[in-house]
mmCIF file of C-alpha atoms in Angstrom:
data_model
loop_
_atom_site.group_PDB
_atom_site.id
_atom_site.type_symbol
_atom_site.label_atom_id
_atom_site.label_comp_id
_atom_site.label_asym_id
_atom_site.label_seq_id
_atom_site.Cartn_x
_atom_site.Cartn_y
_atom_site.Cartn_z
ATOM 1 C CA MET S 26 0.000 0.000 0.000
ATOM 2 C CA ALA S 27 1.147 3.525 -0.794
ATOM 3 C CA LYS S 28 0.323 6.474 1.445
ATOM 4 C CA ILE S 29 -0.843 9.708 -0.177
ATOM 5 C CA LYS S 30 -1.286 13.026 1.627
ATOM 6 C CA LEU S 31 -4.811 14.327 1.119
ATOM 7 C CA LEU S 32 -5.503 18.049 1.056
ATOM 8 C CA SER S 33 -8.752 19.804 1.832
ATOM 9 C CA ILE S 34 -10.221 22.248 -0.663
ATOM 10 C CA ASP S 35 -8.529 25.103 1.215
ATOM 11 C CA GLY S 36 -5.117 23.537 0.489
ATOM 12 C CA ASN S 37 -4.292 22.354 4.006
ATOM 13 C CA PHE S 38 -3.369 18.814 5.034
ATOM 14 C CA ALA S 39 -6.432 16.741 5.932
ATOM 15 C CA LYS S 40 -5.404 13.097 6.282
ATOM 16 C CA GLU S 41 -3.458 10.249 4.705
ATOM 17 C CA LEU S 42 -4.943 7.827 2.218
ATOM 18 C CA GLU S 43 -3.710 4.291 1.668
ATOM 19 C CA VAL S 44 -3.772 3.490 -2.038
ATOM 20 C CA THR S 45 -3.520 -0.024 -3.422
ATOM 21 C CA SER S 46 -0.082 -0.977 -4.686
ATOM 22 C CA ASP S 47 -1.736 -2.296 -7.869
ATOM 23 C CA LEU S 48 -1.600 1.277 -9.185
ATOM 24 C CA PHE S 49 2.190 1.293 -9.093
ATOM 25 C CA VAL S 50 5.153 -0.772 -10.262
ATOM 26 C CA GLU S 51 8.429 -1.630 -8.576
ATOM 27 C CA VAL S 52 10.549 -0.277 -11.429
ATOM 28 C CA PRO S 53 9.152 2.262 -13.929
ATOM 29 C CA HIS S 54 9.233 0.965 -17.497
ATOM 30 C CA LYS S 55 10.746 3.768 -19.577
ATOM 31 C CA GLN S 56 10.247 2.065 -22.941
ATOM 32 C CA ALA S 57 6.522 1.622 -22.326
ATOM 33 C CA MET S 58 6.272 5.283 -21.350
ATOM 34 C CA PHE S 59 8.177 6.346 -24.458
ATOM 35 C CA ASP S 60 5.938 4.272 -26.732
ATOM 36 C CA SER S 61 2.783 5.648 -25.125
ATOM 37 C CA VAL S 62 3.830 9.293 -25.362
ATOM 38 C CA LEU S 63 4.982 8.778 -28.952
ATOM 39 C CA ALA S 64 1.579 7.321 -29.834
ATOM 40 C CA GLU S 65 -0.240 10.175 -28.065
ATOM 41 C CA ASN S 66 1.744 12.773 -30.002
ATOM 42 C CA ALA S 67 1.271 10.945 -33.299
ATOM 43 C CA ALA S 68 -2.493 10.682 -32.793
ATOM 44 C CA GLU S 69 -2.744 14.474 -32.607
ATOM 45 C CA ARG S 70 -1.218 15.015 -36.038
ATOM 46 C CA GLN S 71 -3.870 16.175 -38.489
ATOM 47 C CA GLY S 72 -2.311 14.693 -41.616
ATOM 48 C CA THR S 73 -3.702 17.517 -43.772
ATOM 49 C CA HIS S 74 -0.365 18.678 -45.204
ATOM 50 C CA SER S 75 -0.167 18.567 -48.993
ATOM 51 C CA THR S 76 2.393 19.338 -51.708
ATOM 52 C CA LEU S 77 1.957 19.689 -55.463
ATOM 53 C CA THR S 78 3.283 17.004 -57.761
ATOM 54 C CA LYS S 79 4.620 17.710 -61.255
ATOM 55 C CA GLY S 80 1.153 17.176 -62.706
ATOM 56 C CA GLU S 81 -0.489 19.599 -60.254
ATOM 57 C CA VAL S 82 1.816 22.626 -60.617
ATOM 58 C CA ARG S 83 0.345 25.334 -62.856
ATOM 59 C CA GLY S 84 2.172 26.420 -65.999
ATOM 60 C CA GLY S 85 5.222 24.896 -67.605
ATOM 61 C CA GLY S 86 3.344 23.189 -70.398
ATOM 62 C CA LYS S 87 5.578 24.657 -73.065
ATOM 63 C CA LYS S 88 9.040 23.228 -73.691
ATOM 64 C CA PRO S 89 11.470 25.883 -72.342
ATOM 65 C CA TRP S 90 13.887 25.605 -75.283
ATOM 66 C CA ARG S 91 14.466 23.400 -78.233
ATOM 67 C CA GLN S 92 15.903 19.938 -77.786
ATOM 68 C CA LYS S 93 19.256 20.383 -79.534
ATOM 69 C CA HIS S 94 21.993 22.880 -80.372
ATOM 70 C CA THR S 95 21.594 25.172 -77.342
ATOM 71 C CA GLY S 96 24.452 23.896 -75.207
ATOM 72 C CA LYS S 97 21.997 23.347 -72.372
ATOM 73 C CA ALA S 98 20.674 20.165 -70.883
ATOM 74 C CA ARG S 99 17.488 18.993 -72.545
ATOM 75 C CA THR S 100 14.262 19.551 -70.645
ATOM 76 C CA GLY S 101 10.579 19.353 -71.424
ATOM 77 C CA SER S 102 8.870 21.373 -68.698
ATOM 78 C CA THR S 103 9.561 23.906 -65.973
ATOM 79 C CA ARG S 104 7.314 21.824 -63.729
ATOM 80 C CA ASN S 105 9.987 19.145 -63.403
ATOM 81 C CA PRO S 106 11.007 18.524 -59.769
ATOM 82 C CA HIS S 107 14.574 19.768 -60.219
ATOM 83 C CA TRP S 108 13.333 23.192 -61.314
ATOM 84 C CA THR S 109 12.649 25.983 -58.814
ATOM 85 C CA GLY S 110 8.885 26.093 -58.390
ATOM 86 C CA GLY S 111 8.506 22.637 -59.870
ATOM 87 C CA GLY S 112 6.585 19.722 -58.438
ATOM 88 C CA VAL S 113 7.631 17.722 -55.386
ATOM 89 C CA VAL S 114 8.638 14.085 -55.689
ATOM 90 C CA PHE S 115 6.967 11.773 -53.155
ATOM 91 C CA GLY S 116 5.824 14.759 -51.085
ATOM 92 C CA PRO S 117 3.251 14.459 -48.290
ATOM 93 C CA LYS S 118 -0.407 14.136 -49.214
ATOM 94 C CA PRO S 119 -3.547 14.563 -47.077
ATOM 95 C CA ASN S 120 -5.401 11.862 -45.154
ATOM 96 C CA ARG S 121 -2.281 10.100 -43.968
ATOM 97 C CA ASN S 122 -2.889 8.145 -40.776
ATOM 98 C CA TYR S 123 -0.121 8.695 -38.235
ATOM 99 C CA ASN S 124 -1.699 6.592 -35.488
ATOM 100 C CA LEU S 125 0.615 4.141 -33.754
ATOM 101 C CA LYS S 126 -0.669 1.022 -32.080
ATOM 102 C CA VAL S 127 0.230 0.450 -28.446
ATOM 103 C CA ASN S 128 -1.139 -2.634 -26.739
ATOM 104 C CA ALA S 129 -3.490 -2.108 -23.798
ATOM 105 C CA LYS S 130 -1.116 -3.862 -21.392
ATOM 106 C CA VAL S 131 1.736 -1.604 -22.475
ATOM 107 C CA ARG S 132 -0.419 1.515 -22.051
ATOM 108 C CA LEU S 133 -1.405 0.389 -18.557
ATOM 109 C CA LEU S 134 2.225 -0.356 -17.678
ATOM 110 C CA ALA S 135 3.221 3.101 -18.912
ATOM 111 C CA PHE S 136 0.477 4.762 -16.862
ATOM 112 C CA LYS S 137 1.488 2.885 -13.714
ATOM 113 C CA SER S 138 5.126 3.780 -14.358
ATOM 114 C CA ALA S 139 4.300 7.482 -14.624
ATOM 115 C CA LEU S 140 2.296 7.339 -11.383
ATOM 116 C CA THR S 141 5.191 5.542 -9.694
ATOM 117 C CA ILE S 142 7.684 8.204 -10.754
ATOM 118 C CA LYS S 143 5.511 10.982 -9.335
ATOM 119 C CA LEU S 144 4.999 9.026 -6.111
ATOM 120 C CA ASN S 145 8.714 8.317 -5.680
ATOM 121 C CA GLU S 146 9.562 11.974 -6.312
ATOM 122 C CA GLY S 147 7.041 13.100 -3.700
ATOM 123 C CA LYS S 148 5.134 14.967 -6.387
ATOM 124 C CA MET S 149 1.762 13.282 -5.870
ATOM 125 C CA LEU S 150 -0.936 14.641 -3.577
ATOM 126 C CA GLY S 151 -4.600 13.882 -3.048
ATOM 127 C CA LEU S 152 -7.809 15.827 -2.646
ATOM 128 C CA VAL S 153 -10.330 14.679 -0.045
ATOM 129 C CA ALA S 154 -13.642 13.260 -1.220
ATOM 130 C CA ASN S 155 -16.575 15.545 -2.038
ATOM 131 C CA SER S 156 -14.325 18.583 -2.385
ATOM 132 C CA ASP S 157 -16.108 20.222 -5.281
ATOM 133 C CA LEU S 158 -16.916 23.901 -4.794
ATOM 134 C CA GLU S 159 -20.512 25.009 -4.329
ATOM 135 C CA THR S 160 -20.052 27.607 -7.053
ATOM 136 C CA PRO S 161 -17.158 28.288 -9.457
ATOM 137 C CA SER S 162 -14.522 30.477 -7.810
ATOM 138 C CA THR S 163 -11.091 31.120 -9.266
ATOM 139 C CA LYS S 164 -10.110 32.926 -6.059
ATOM 140 C CA LYS S 165 -10.685 29.804 -3.959
ATOM 141 C CA MET S 166 -8.575 27.698 -6.305
ATOM 142 C CA VAL S 167 -5.798 30.297 -6.143
ATOM 143 C CA ASN S 168 -5.956 30.027 -2.341
ATOM 144 C CA PHE S 169 -5.785 26.237 -2.666
ATOM 145 C CA ILE S 170 -2.643 26.487 -4.799
ATOM 146 C CA ASN S 171 -1.013 29.002 -2.467
ATOM 147 C CA ASN S 172 -1.813 27.122 0.755
ATOM 148 C CA ALA S 173 -0.528 23.886 -0.759
ATOM 149 C CA ASN S 174 2.746 25.634 -1.710
ATOM 150 C CA LEU S 175 2.244 24.865 -5.385
ATOM 151 C CA GLU S 176 2.861 28.361 -6.732
ATOM 152 C CA ASN S 177 4.900 28.595 -9.955
ATOM 153 C CA GLN S 178 4.554 24.866 -10.546
ATOM 154 C CA LYS S 179 2.725 23.084 -13.330
ATOM 155 C CA VAL S 180 -0.108 21.306 -11.545
ATOM 156 C CA LEU S 181 -2.221 18.490 -12.959
ATOM 157 C CA LEU S 182 -5.521 18.252 -11.100
ATOM 158 C CA VAL S 183 -7.245 14.895 -11.624
ATOM 159 C CA ILE S 184 -10.917 15.031 -10.688
ATOM 160 C CA ALA S 185 -14.008 12.840 -10.680
ATOM 161 C CA ASP S 186 -17.026 13.320 -12.924
ATOM 162 C CA HIS S 187 -19.036 15.519 -10.556
ATOM 163 C CA PHE S 188 -16.283 18.108 -9.910
ATOM 164 C CA SER S 189 -17.656 20.541 -12.481
ATOM 165 C CA ASN S 190 -17.174 23.705 -10.425
ATOM 166 C CA ILE S 191 -13.495 22.988 -9.770
ATOM 167 C CA LYS S 192 -13.011 22.493 -13.504
ATOM 168 C CA LYS S 193 -14.572 25.874 -14.245
ATOM 169 C CA SER S 194 -12.610 27.535 -11.438
ATOM 170 C CA THR S 195 -9.233 26.535 -12.903
ATOM 171 C CA ASN S 196 -9.910 27.527 -16.513
ATOM 172 C CA ASN S 197 -8.137 30.867 -16.047
ATOM 173 C CA LEU S 198 -5.177 29.469 -14.096
ATOM 174 C CA GLN S 199 -2.343 29.206 -16.591
ATOM 175 C CA LYS S 200 -0.246 26.618 -14.761
ATOM 176 C CA VAL S 201 -3.115 24.387 -13.625
ATOM 177 C CA THR S 202 -4.486 21.692 -15.918
ATOM 178 C CA THR S 203 -7.684 19.992 -14.765
ATOM 179 C CA LYS S 204 -8.782 16.709 -16.314
ATOM 180 C CA LEU S 205 -11.281 13.988 -15.547
ATOM 181 C CA TRP S 206 -9.662 10.821 -14.252
ATOM 182 C CA TYR S 207 -10.292 8.860 -17.472
ATOM 183 C CA GLN S 208 -8.854 11.646 -19.672
ATOM 184 C CA VAL S 209 -5.393 11.678 -18.101
ATOM 185 C CA SER S 210 -2.557 10.420 -20.290
ATOM 186 C CA VAL S 211 1.041 9.440 -19.600
ATOM 187 C CA ARG S 212 2.157 12.669 -21.240
ATOM 188 C CA ASP S 213 -0.053 14.683 -18.877
ATOM 189 C CA LEU S 214 1.505 13.001 -15.847
ATOM 190 C CA MET S 215 5.070 13.493 -17.025
ATOM 191 C CA HIS S 216 4.522 17.100 -18.115
ATOM 192 C CA ALA S 217 3.246 18.190 -14.701
ATOM 193 C CA ASN S 218 5.514 19.102 -11.807
ATOM 194 C CA VAL S 219 2.896 18.054 -9.254
ATOM 195 C CA VAL S 220 -0.118 15.768 -9.628
ATOM 196 C CA VAL S 221 -3.142 16.265 -7.350
ATOM 197 C CA VAL S 222 -5.627 13.389 -7.556
ATOM 198 C CA ALA S 223 -9.120 13.460 -6.082
ATOM 199 C CA GLU S 224 -9.891 10.656 -3.639
ATOM 200 C CA GLU S 225 -12.728 9.461 -5.893
ATOM 201 C CA ALA S 226 -10.297 9.271 -8.814
ATOM 202 C CA PHE S 227 -7.995 6.972 -6.825
ATOM 203 C CA THR S 228 -11.013 4.728 -6.200
ATOM 204 C CA ASN S 229 -11.852 4.667 -9.899
ATOM 205 C CA TYR S 230 -8.270 3.856 -10.867
ATOM 206 C CA ALA S 231 -8.120 1.038 -8.309
ATOM 207 C CA ARG S 232 -11.358 -0.400 -9.673
ATOM 208 C CA LYS S 233 -10.030 -0.185 -13.222
ATOM 209 C CA VAL S 234 -6.737 -2.004 -12.604
ATOM 210 C CA SER S 235 -8.456 -4.738 -10.584
ATOM 211 C CA LYS S 236 -10.489 -5.909 -13.595
#
């Protein structure tokens, strides 16, 4: 079992939570993490880039000069790829699929590895259950960050489904990223300096890995 410090919504220490060791690994698997982040980045590529081939470039239909007796190399069109402004050979075309396949077990191993790294570094905190604000308030979330000594740090706040007011309250905080527990990726975990996970999110993660 791993022990996580839980904070109240005002940013002060509330209690300790014992989290199942199934969420962590003994040794973080760097290759699994690399593969997962690579796949996440690749999946975001639009694949809409496009270049013009020789047949798509406008102009150049006329032979630039006669075939013989000019002292120049023969050529038939200014659209040829070796001409400035000519077509591109084997250039990128739209609708290319950049998605990379990563097996579910590898993705889970990568996620556990990222959680383990944050835990070992002391960069993982918790948020007590039922901590959602009654109404959206950026000021209260700023107080939470300040009281928890998280100023000037990139914070990933992992919340449960019903924490809608906290989500709205952090929209204007530049260094705070708030995501639902099932939206968090390995890249999100590694990009953040500190990860704050709601108690309900820990429960959901434990239920997920136990299947």
